[in-house]
Coordinates of C-alpha atoms in Angstrom, one line a residue:
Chain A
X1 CA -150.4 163.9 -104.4
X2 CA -152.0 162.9 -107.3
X3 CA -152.6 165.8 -109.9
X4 CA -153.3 164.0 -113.3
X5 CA -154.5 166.8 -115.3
X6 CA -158.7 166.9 -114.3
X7 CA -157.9 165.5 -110.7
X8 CA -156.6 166.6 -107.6
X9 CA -156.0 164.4 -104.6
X10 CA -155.0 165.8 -101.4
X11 CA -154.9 164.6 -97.8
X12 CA -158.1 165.8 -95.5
X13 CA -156.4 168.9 -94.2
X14 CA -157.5 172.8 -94.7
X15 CA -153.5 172.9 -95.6
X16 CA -154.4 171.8 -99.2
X17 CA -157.5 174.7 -99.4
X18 CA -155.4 177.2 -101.1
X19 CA -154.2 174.4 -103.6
X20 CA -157.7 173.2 -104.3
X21 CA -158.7 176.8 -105.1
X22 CA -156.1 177.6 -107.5
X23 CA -156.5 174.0 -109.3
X24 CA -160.1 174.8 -110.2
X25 CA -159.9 178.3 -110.9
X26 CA -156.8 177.2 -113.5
X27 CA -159.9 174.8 -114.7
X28 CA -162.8 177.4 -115.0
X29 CA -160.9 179.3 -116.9
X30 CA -159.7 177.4 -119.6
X31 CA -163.1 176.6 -119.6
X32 CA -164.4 179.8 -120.6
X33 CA -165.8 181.1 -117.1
X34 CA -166.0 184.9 -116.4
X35 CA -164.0 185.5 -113.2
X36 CA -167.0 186.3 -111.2
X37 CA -168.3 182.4 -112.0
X38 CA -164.7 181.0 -111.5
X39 CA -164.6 182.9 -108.1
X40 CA -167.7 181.8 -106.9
X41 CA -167.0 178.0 -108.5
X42 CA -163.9 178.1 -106.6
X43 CA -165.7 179.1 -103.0
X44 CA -167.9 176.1 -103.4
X45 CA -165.6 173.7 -104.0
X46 CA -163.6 175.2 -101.5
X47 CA -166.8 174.7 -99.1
X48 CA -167.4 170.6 -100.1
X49 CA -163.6 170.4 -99.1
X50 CA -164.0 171.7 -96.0
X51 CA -167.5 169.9 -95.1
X52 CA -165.5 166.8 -95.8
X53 CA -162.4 167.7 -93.8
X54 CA -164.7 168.9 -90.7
X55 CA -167.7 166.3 -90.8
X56 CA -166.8 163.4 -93.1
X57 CA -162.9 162.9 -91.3
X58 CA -163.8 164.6 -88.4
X59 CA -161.2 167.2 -88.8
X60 CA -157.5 166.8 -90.0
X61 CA -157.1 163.4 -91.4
X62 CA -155.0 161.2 -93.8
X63 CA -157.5 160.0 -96.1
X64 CA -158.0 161.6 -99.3
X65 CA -160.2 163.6 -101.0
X66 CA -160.4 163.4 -105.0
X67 CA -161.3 166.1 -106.7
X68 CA -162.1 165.7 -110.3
X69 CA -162.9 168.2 -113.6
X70 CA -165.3 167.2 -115.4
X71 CA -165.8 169.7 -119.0
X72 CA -169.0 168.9 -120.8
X73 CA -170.4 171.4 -123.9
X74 CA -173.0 173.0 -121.6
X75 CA -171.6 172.9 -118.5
X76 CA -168.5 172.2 -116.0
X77 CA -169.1 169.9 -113.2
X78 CA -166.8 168.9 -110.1
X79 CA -166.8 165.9 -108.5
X80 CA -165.3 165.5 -104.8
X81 CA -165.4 162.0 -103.4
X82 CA -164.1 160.5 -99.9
X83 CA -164.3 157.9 -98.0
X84 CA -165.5 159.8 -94.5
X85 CA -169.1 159.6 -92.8
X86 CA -171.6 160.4 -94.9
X87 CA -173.9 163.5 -94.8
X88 CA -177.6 163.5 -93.7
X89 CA -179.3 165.3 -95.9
X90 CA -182.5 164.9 -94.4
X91 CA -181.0 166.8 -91.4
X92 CA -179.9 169.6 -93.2
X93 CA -182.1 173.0 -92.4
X94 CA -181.1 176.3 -94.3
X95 CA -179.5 178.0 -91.8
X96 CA -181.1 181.7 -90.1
X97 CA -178.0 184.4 -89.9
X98 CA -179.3 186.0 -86.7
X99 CA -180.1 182.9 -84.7
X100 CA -176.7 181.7 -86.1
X101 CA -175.0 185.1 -84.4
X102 CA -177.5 184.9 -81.1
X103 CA -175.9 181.3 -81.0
X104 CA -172.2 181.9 -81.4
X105 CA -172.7 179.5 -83.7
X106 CA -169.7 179.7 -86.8
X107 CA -170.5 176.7 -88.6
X108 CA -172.9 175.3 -90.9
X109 CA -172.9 177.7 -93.9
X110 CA -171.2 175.9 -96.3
X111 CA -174.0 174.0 -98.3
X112 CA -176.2 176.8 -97.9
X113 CA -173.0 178.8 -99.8
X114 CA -172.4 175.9 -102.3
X115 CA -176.0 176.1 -103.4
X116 CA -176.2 179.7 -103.9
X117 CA -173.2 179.8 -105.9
X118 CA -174.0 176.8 -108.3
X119 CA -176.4 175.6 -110.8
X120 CA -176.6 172.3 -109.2
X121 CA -175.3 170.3 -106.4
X122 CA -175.9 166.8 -106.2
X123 CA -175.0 164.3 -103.7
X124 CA -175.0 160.5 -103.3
X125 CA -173.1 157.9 -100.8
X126 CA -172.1 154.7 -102.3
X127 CA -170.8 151.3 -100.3
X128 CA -167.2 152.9 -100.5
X129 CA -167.3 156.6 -100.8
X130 CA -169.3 159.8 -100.5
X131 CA -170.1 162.2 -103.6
X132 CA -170.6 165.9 -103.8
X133 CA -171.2 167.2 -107.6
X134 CA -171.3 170.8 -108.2
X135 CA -172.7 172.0 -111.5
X136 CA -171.7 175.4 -113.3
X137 CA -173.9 176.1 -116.8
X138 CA -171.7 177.2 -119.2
X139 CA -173.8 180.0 -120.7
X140 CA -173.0 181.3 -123.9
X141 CA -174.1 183.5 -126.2
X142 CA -176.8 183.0 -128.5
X143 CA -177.7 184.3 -131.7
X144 CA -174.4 185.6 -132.8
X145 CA -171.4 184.9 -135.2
Chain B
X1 CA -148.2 177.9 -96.6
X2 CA -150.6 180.5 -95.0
X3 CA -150.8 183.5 -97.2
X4 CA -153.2 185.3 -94.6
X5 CA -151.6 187.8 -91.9
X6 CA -153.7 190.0 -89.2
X7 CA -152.0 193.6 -88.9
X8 CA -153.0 195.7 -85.9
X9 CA -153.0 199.8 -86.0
X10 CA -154.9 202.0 -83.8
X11 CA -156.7 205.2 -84.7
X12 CA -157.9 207.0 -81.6
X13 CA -160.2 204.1 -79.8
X14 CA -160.6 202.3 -82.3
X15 CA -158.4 199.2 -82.7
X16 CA -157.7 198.0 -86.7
X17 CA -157.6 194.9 -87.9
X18 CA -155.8 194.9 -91.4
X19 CA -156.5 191.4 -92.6
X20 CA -154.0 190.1 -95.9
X21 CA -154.9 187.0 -98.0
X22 CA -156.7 184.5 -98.3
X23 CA -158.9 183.5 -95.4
X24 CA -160.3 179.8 -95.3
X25 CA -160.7 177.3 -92.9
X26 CA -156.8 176.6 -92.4
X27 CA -156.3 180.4 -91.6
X28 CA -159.5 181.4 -89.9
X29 CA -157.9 180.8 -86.1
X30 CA -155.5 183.5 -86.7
X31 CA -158.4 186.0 -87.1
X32 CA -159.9 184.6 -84.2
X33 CA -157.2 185.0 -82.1
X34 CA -156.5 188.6 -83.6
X35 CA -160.2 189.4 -82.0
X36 CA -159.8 187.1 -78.7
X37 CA -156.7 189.2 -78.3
X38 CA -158.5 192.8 -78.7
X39 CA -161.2 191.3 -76.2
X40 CA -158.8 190.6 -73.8
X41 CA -156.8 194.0 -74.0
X42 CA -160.2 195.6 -73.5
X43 CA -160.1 197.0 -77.2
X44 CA -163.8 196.3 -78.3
X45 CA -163.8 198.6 -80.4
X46 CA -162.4 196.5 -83.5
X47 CA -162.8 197.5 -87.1
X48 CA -161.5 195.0 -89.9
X49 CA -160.1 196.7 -92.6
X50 CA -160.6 194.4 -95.5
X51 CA -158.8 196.1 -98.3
X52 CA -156.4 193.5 -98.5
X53 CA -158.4 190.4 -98.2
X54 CA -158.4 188.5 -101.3
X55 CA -160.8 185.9 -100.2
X56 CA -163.0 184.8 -97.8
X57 CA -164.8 181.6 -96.9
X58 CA -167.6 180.3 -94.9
X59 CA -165.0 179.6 -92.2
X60 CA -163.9 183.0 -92.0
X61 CA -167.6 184.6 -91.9
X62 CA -167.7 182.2 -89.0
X63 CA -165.4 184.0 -86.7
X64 CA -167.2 187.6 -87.2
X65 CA -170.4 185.8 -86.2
X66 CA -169.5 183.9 -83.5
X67 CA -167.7 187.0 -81.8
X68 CA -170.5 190.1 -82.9
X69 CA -173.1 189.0 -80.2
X70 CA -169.9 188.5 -77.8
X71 CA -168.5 192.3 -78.6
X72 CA -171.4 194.4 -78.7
X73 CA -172.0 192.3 -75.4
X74 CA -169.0 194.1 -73.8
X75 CA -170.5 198.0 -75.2
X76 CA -168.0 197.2 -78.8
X77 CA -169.1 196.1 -82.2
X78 CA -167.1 194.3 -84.9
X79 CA -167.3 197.3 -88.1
X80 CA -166.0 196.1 -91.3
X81 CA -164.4 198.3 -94.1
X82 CA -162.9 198.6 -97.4
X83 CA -163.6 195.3 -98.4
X84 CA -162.4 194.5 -102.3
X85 CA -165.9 194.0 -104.5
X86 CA -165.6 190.4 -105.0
X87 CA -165.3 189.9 -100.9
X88 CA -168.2 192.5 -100.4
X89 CA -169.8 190.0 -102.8
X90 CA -169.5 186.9 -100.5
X91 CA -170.7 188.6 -97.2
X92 CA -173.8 190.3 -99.3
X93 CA -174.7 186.9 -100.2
X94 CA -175.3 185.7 -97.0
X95 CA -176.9 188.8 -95.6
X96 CA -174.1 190.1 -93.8
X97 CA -174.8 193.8 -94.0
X98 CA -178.1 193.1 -92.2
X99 CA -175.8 192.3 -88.9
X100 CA -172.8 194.1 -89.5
X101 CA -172.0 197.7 -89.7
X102 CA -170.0 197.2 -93.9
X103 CA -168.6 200.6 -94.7
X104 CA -166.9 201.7 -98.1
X105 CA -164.0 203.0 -95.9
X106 CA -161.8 202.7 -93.0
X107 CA -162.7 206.7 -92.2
X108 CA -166.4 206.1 -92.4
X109 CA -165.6 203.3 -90.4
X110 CA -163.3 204.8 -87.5
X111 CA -165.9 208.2 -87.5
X112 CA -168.9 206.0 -87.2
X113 CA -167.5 204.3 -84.0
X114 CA -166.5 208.3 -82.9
X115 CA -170.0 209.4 -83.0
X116 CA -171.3 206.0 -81.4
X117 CA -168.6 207.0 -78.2
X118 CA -169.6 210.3 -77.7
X119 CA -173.3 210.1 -78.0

């Protein structure tokens, strides 16, 4: 497992959930998050991981997911790359609680969660691997000392 | 390394789930067996007490709605209580309390499924 100090790499498997979560709530906050942002930071990344793990590998898998830390002045980004099938955006429909329940239907939520608890999420497939970016402004306070 | 455990109580009819840790997409089967297994003994019932419940993800909100319809099916209902504010947090986000019965505690909980039996 590769842990160099802004990256994580684990193995496509819910095993390493717990892990990821601790790794970037140590992150958000050193970087000056409140622990209602780290919390929420932490579900989303939690919820890329698990996207990846269930759609991209097709559940429990030996390829790898990075997961990297990126601090800028105004913000805290996190970037989670594999190498898995890559998501179709264009198929994506916000999903509808009750139909979900009516359905039996337990899937699904997890971009719908990562964009309610983020400022941003991007994400882009290159030749080699897929991206996920998740964006948290760092708000501070203006006007003081 | 699962740090999530499913306790089971019963108070009168009602059968108690007392969910511990962290509940993700590695530990979300156990809580879905925890409910398959109440459906099975007939104990529909089922009231999750959440006061130990660190966290929850998408994967866990998963299993309450793929079972509700399924429960209340069968004359039961899936009540949840005494979830810490941060977890509360995560279920209001996605409009949970609009589906499921969220109480502040396990005794509102238990006497809400008491009045439900004996009306």
């Amino acid at each position: 497992m590769d842990t160099r100090s802004n990256i994580l790499t684990i193995p496509g498997s819910t095993r390493f959930l717990e892990e990821v979560r601790a790794f970037i709530a140590g992150h958000a906050l050193r970087a000056g998050l409140d622990e209602a942002r780290v919390d929420r930071l932490k579900m989303a990344v939690d919820e890329a991981c698990t996207n990846v793990i269930e759609h991209a590998y097709g559940g429990e898998s030996e390829q790898r997911i990075e997961i990297a830390v990126i601090a800028r002045p105004d913000r805290l980004m996190v970037r989670i790359r594999d190498t898995g099938k890559s998501f179709d955006q264009e198929a994506y429909n916000e999903p509808d609680l009750l139909q979900y329940a009516k359905r039996r239907k337990s899937g699904g939520l997890g971009v719908h969660i990562m964009r309610k608890l983020t400022d941003e999420v991007t994400y882009r497939s290159t030749r080699t691997y897929n991206e996920c970016c998740l964006t948290t402004l760092l708000r501070r306070h203006h006007g003081g000392s | 390394m699962s740090t999530f455990s499913v306790g089971y109580r019963s108070v009168g009819s009602v059968q108690i789930l007392d969910l511990q840790g962290e509940l993700d997409a590695h530990t979300a089967a156990e809580l879905e067996t925890a409910i398959q297994k109440c459906q099975k003994d007939n104990n529909v019932h089922i009231l999750v007490n959440g006061a130990d419940l660190a966290y929850i993800s998408s994967a866990g909100l998963g299993v309450f709605m793929a079972y509700i319809e399924e429960v209340r099916g069968q004359g039961g209902d899936i009540k949840i209580a005494a979830l810490q504010p941060k977890v509360f947090n995560v279920f209001d986000l996605l409009g949970f309390p609009m589906l499921f019965d969220i109480l502040d505690t396990e005794e509102t909980a238990v006497s809400r499924f008491e009045n439900t039996s004996a009306d």
